PDB file of C-alpha atoms in Angstrom:
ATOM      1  CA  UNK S   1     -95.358  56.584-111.233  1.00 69.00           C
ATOM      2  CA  UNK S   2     -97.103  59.913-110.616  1.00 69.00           C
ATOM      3  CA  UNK S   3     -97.566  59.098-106.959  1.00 72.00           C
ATOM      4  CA  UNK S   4     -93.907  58.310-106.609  1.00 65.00           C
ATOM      5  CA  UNK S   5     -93.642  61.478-108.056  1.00 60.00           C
ATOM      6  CA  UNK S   6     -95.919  63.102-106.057  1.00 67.00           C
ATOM      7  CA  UNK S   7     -94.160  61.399-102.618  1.00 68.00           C
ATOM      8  CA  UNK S   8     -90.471  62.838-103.967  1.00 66.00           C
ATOM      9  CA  UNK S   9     -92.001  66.328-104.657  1.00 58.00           C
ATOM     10  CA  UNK S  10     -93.581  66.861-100.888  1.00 66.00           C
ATOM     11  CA  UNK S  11     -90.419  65.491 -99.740  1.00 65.00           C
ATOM     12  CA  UNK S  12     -88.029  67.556-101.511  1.00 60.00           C
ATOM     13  CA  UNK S  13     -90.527  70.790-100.419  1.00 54.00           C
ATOM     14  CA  UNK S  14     -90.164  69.405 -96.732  1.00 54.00           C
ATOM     15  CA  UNK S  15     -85.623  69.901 -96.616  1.00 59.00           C
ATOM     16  CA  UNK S  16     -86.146  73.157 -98.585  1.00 56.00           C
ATOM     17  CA  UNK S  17     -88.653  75.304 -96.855  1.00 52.00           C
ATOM     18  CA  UNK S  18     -86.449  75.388 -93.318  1.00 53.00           C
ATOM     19  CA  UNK S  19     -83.640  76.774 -95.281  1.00 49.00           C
ATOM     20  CA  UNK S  20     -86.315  79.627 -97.579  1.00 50.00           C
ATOM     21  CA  UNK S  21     -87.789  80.534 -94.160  1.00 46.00           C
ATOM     22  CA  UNK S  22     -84.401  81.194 -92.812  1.00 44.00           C
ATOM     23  CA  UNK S  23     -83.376  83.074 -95.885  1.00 47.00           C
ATOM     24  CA  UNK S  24     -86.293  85.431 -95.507  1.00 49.00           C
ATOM     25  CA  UNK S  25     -85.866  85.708 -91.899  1.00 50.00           C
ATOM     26  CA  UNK S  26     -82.215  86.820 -92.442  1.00 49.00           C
ATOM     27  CA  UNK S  27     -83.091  91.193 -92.528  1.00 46.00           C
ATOM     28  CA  UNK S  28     -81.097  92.608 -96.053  1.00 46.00           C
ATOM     29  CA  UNK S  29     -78.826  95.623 -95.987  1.00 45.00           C
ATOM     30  CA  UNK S  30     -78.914  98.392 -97.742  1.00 49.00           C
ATOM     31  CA  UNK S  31     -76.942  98.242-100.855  1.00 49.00           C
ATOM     32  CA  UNK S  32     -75.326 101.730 -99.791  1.00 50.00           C
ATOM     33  CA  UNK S  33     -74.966 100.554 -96.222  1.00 54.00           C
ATOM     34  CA  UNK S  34     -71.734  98.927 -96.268  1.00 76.00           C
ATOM     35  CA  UNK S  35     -69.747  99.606 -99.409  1.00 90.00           C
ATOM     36  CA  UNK S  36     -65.995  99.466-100.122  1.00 92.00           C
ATOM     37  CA  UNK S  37     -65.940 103.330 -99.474  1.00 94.00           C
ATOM     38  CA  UNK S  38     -67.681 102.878 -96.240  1.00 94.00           C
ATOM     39  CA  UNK S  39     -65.531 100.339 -95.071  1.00 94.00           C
ATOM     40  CA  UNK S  40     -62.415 102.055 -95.833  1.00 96.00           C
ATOM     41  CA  UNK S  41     -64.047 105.523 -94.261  1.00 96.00           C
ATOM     42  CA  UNK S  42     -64.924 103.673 -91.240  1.00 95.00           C
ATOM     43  CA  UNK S  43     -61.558 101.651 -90.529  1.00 94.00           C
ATOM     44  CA  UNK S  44     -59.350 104.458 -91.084  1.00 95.00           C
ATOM     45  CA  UNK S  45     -61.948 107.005 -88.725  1.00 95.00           C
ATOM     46  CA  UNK S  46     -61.170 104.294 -86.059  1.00 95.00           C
ATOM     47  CA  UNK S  47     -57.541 104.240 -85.869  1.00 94.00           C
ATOM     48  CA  UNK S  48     -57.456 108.217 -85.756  1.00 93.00           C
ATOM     49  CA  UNK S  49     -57.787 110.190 -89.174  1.00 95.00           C
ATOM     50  CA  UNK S  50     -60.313 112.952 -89.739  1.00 94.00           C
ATOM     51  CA  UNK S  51     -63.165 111.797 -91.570  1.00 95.00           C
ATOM     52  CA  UNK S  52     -62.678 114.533 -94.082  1.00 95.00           C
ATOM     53  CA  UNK S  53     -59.050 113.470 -94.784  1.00 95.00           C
ATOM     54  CA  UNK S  54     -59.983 109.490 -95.131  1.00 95.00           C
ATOM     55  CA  UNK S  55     -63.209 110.551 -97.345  1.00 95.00           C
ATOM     56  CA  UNK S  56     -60.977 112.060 -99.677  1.00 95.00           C
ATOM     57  CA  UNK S  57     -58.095 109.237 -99.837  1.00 96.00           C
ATOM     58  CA  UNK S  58     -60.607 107.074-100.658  1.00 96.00           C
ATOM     59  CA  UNK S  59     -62.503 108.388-102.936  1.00 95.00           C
ATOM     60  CA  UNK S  60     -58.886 108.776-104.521  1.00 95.00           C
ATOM     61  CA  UNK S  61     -58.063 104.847-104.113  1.00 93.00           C
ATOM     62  CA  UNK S  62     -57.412 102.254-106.728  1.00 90.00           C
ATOM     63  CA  UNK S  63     -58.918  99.536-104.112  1.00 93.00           C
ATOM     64  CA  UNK S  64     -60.512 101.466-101.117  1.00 95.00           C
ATOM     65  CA  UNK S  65     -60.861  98.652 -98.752  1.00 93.00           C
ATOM     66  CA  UNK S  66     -57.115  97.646 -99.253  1.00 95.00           C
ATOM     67  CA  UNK S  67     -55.650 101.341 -98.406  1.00 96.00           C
ATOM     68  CA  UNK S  68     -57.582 101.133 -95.371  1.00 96.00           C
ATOM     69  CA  UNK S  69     -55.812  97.609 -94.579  1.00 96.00           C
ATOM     70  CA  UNK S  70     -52.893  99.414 -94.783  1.00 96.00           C
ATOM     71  CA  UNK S  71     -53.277 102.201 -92.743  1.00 96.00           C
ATOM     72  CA  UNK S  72     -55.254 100.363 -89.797  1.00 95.00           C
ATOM     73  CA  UNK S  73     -52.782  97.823 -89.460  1.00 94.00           C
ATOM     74  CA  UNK S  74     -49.893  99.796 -89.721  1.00 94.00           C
ATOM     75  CA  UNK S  75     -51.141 102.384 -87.289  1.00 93.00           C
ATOM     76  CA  UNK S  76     -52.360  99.345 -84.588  1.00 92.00           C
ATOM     77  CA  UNK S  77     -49.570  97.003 -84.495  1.00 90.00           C
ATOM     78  CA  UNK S  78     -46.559  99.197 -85.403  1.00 90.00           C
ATOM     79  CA  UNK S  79     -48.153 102.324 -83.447  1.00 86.00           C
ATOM     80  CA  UNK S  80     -47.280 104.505 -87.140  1.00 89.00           C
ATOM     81  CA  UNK S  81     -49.133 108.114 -86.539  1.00 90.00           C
ATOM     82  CA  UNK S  82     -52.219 107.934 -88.977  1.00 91.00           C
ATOM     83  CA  UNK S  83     -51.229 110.908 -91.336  1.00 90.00           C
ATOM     84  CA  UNK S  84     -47.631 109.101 -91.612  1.00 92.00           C
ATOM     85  CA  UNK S  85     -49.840 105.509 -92.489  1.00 94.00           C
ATOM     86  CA  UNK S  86     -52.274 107.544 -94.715  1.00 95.00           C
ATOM     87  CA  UNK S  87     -49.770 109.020 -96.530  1.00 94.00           C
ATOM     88  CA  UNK S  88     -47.703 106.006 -97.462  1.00 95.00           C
ATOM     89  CA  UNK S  89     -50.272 103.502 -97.842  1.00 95.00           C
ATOM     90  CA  UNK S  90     -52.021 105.852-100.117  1.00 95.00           C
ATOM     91  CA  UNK S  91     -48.970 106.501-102.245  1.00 93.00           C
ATOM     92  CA  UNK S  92     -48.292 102.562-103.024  1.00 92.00           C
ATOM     93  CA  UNK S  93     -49.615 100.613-105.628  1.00 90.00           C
ATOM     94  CA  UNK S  94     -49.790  97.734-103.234  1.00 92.00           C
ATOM     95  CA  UNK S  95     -50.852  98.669 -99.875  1.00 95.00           C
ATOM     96  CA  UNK S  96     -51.126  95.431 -98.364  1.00 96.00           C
ATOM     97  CA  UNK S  97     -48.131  94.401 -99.151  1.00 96.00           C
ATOM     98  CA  UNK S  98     -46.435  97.309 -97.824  1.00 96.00           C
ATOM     99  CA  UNK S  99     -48.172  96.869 -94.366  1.00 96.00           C
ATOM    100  CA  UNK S 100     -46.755  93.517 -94.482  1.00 96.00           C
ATOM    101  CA  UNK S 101     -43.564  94.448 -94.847  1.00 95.00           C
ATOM    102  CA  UNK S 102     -43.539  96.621 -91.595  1.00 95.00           C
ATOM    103  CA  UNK S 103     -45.410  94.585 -89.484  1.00 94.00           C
ATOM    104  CA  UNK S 104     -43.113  91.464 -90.246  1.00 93.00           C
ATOM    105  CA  UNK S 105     -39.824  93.760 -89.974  1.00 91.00           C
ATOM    106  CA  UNK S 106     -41.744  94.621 -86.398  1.00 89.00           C
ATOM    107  CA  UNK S 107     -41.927  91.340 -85.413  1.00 88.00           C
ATOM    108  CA  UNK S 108     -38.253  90.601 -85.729  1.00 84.00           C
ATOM    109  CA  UNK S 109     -36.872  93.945 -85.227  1.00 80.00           C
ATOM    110  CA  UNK S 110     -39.116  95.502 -82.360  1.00 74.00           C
ATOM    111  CA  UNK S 111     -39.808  99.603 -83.799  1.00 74.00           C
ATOM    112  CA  UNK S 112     -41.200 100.470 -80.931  1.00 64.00           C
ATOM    113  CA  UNK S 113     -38.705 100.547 -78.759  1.00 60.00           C
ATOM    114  CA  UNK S 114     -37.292 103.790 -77.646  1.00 51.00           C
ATOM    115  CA  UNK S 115     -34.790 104.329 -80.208  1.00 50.00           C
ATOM    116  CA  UNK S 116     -33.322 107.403 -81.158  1.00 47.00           C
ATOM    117  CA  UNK S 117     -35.010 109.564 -84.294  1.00 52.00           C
ATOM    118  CA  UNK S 118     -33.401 109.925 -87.619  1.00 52.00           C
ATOM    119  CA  UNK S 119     -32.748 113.084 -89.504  1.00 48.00           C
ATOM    120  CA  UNK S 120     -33.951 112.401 -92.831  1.00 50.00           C
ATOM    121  CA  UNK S 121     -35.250 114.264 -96.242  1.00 43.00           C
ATOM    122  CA  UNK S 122     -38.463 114.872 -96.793  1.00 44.00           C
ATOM    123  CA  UNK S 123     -39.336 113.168-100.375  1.00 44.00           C
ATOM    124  CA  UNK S 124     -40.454 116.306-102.128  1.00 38.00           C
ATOM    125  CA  UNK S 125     -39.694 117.845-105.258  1.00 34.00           C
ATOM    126  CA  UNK S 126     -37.214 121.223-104.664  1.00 38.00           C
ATOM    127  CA  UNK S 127     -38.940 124.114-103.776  1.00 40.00           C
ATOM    128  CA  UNK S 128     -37.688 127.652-105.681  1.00 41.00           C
ATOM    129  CA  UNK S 129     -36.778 129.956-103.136  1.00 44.00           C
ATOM    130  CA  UNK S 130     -37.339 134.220-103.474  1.00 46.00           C
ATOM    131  CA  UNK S 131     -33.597 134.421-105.068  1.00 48.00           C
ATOM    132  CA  UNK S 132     -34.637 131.778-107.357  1.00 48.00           C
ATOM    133  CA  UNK S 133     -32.346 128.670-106.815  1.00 49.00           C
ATOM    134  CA  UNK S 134     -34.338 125.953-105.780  1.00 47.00           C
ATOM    135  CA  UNK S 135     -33.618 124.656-102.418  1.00 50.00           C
ATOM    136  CA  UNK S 136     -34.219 121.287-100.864  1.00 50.00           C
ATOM    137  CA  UNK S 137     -36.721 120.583 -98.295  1.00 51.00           C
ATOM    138  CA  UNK S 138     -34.936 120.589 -94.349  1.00 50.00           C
ATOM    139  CA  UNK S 139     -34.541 117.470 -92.748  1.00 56.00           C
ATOM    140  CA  UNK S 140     -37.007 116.492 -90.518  1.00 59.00           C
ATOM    141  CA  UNK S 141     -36.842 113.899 -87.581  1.00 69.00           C
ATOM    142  CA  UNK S 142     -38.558 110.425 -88.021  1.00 73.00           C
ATOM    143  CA  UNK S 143     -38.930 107.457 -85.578  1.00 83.00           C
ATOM    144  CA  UNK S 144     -38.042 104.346 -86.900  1.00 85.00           C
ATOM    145  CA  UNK S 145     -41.391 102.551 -87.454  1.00 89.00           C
ATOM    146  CA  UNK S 146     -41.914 105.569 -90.164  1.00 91.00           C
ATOM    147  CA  UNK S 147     -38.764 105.373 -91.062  1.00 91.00           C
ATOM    148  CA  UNK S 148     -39.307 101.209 -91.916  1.00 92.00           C
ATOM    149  CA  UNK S 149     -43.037 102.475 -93.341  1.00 94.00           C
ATOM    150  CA  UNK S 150     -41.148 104.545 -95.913  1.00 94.00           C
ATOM    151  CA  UNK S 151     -38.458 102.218 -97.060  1.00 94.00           C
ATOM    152  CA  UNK S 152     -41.596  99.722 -97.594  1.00 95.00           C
ATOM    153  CA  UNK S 153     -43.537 101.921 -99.593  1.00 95.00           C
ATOM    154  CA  UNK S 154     -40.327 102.913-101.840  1.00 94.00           C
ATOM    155  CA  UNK S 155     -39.730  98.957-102.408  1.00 93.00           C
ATOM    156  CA  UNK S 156     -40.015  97.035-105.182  1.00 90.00           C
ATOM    157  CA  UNK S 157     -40.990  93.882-103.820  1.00 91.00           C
ATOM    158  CA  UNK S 158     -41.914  94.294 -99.739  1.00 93.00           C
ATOM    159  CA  UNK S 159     -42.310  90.713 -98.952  1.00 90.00           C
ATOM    160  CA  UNK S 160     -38.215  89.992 -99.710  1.00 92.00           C
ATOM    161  CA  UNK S 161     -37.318  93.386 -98.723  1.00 93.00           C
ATOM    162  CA  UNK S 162     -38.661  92.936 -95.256  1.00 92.00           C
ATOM    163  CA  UNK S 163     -36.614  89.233 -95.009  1.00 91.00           C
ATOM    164  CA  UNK S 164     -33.333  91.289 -96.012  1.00 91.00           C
ATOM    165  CA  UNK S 165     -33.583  94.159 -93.650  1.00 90.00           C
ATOM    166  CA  UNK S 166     -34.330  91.526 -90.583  1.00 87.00           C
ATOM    167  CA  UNK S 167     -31.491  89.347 -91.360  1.00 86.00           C
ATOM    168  CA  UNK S 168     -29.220  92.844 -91.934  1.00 85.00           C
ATOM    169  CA  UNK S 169     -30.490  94.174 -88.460  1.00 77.00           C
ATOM    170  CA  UNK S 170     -30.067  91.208 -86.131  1.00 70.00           C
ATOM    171  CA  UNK S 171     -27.971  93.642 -83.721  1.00 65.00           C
ATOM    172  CA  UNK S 172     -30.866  96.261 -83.069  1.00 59.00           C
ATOM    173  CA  UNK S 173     -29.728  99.847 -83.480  1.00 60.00           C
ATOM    174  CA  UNK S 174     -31.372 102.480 -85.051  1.00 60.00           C
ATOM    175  CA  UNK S 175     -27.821 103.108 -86.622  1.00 68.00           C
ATOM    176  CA  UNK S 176     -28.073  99.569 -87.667  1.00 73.00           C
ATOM    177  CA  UNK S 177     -32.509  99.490 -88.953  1.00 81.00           C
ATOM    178  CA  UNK S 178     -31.037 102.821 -90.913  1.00 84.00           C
ATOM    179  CA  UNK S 179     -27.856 100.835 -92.669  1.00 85.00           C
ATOM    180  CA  UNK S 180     -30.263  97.720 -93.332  1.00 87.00           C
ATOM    181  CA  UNK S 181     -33.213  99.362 -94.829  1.00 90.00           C
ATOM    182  CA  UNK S 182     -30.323 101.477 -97.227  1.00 89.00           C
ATOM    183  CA  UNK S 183     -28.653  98.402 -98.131  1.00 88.00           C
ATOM    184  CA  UNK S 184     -31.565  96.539 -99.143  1.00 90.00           C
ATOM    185  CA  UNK S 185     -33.048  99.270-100.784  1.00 90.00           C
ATOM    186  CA  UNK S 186     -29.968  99.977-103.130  1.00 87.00           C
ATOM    187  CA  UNK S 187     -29.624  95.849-103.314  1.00 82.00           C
ATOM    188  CA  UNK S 188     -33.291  96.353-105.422  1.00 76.00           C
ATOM    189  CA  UNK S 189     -31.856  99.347-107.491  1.00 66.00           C
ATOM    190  CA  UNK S 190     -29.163  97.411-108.769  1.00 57.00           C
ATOM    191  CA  UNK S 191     -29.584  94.429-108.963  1.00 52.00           C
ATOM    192  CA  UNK S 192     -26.762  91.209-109.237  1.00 52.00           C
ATOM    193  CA  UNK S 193     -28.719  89.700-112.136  1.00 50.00           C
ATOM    194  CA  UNK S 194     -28.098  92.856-114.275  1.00 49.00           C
ATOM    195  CA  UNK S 195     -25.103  94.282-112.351  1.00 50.00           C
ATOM    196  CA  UNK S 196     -22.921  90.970-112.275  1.00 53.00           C
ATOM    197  CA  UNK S 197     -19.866  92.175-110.873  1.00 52.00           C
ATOM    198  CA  UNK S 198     -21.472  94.551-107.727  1.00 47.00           C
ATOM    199  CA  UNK S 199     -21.755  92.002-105.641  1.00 46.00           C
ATOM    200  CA  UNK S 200     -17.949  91.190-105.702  1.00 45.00           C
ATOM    201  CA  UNK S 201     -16.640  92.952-102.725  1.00 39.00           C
TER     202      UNK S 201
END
């Protein structure tokens, strides 16, 4: 019995100790090395935004690595300027899901093209002016991938918002992106479930 023992023990050492060696041969980061805070720092460094800027959004972030999701994919495949993709991504609860959203609106409605730019308000609160009324913030002119980034970021749920504005902007216009990403956005605000009789037109 103990040499059968014996004979199993050797054996077992024999499979094992390939697989130990390799482990130790394997060299071990740094714990600091490669953080969630480094990874976000480094994606959004590579897709254009001052390291000084991206330190400080994520420090700021709920989930580093996913606000750098956002803002890498949003400024590679739907060519958003960086500050525009910081900005929005940073301001969402769910990041991710609003880089979805633009990238799959994107792929159906191409934002890219050379479409026309659209006056529209900067979201900012009213700033007093020296006479003392407070005034609104001037328009300013916005291409339509920031213009689809926005509406994303102002969603309630990206993922369906993104199906309604494709099927809304079949026909692509920017008049027509504009009209879909309103619709669908006010479609979320009041919705048929507790508004019963809005959708009887």
């Amino acid at each position: 019995m103990q040499a059968l023992f014996n004979s199993i023990l050797r054996s077992s050492a024999l499979i094992f100790l390939p697989a130990g060696l390799l482990a130790l041969s394997i060299p071990v980061e740094p714990a600091h090395a490669r953080n969630m805070y480094d990874v976000c720092v480094g994606q959004m460094v590579a897709v254009g935004v001052e390291r000084q800027q991206a330190g400080a959004a994520c420090a700021e972030a709920l989930i580093p690595k996913e606000l750098s999701k956002c803002v890498s994919r949003v400024a590679l495949v739907v060519s958003v300027p960086a500050q525009e993709a910081v900005k929005n991504c940073f301001q969402s609860r769910r990041p991710v899901d609003v880089a979805n959203c633009v990238v799959d609106i994107n792929n159906q409605v191409p934002l890219n093209r050379d479409l026309p730019r659209n006056n529209r308000v900067e979201e900012t609160f009213a700033e007093p002016s020296p006479t003392g009324d407070a005034t609104a913030s001037p328009p300013r002119e916005v291409s339509a991938p920031v213009l689809a980034l926005e509406s994303c970021r102002r969603s309630l749920q990206p993922g369906v918002y993104s199906q309604c504005v494709t099927a809304l902007s079949r026909d692509i216009t920017l008049e027509n992106l504009t009209q879909a990403l309103d619709t669908c956005l006010s479609a979320e605000a009041f919705p048929p479930s507790i508004f019963p009789n809005s959708g009887q037109y």
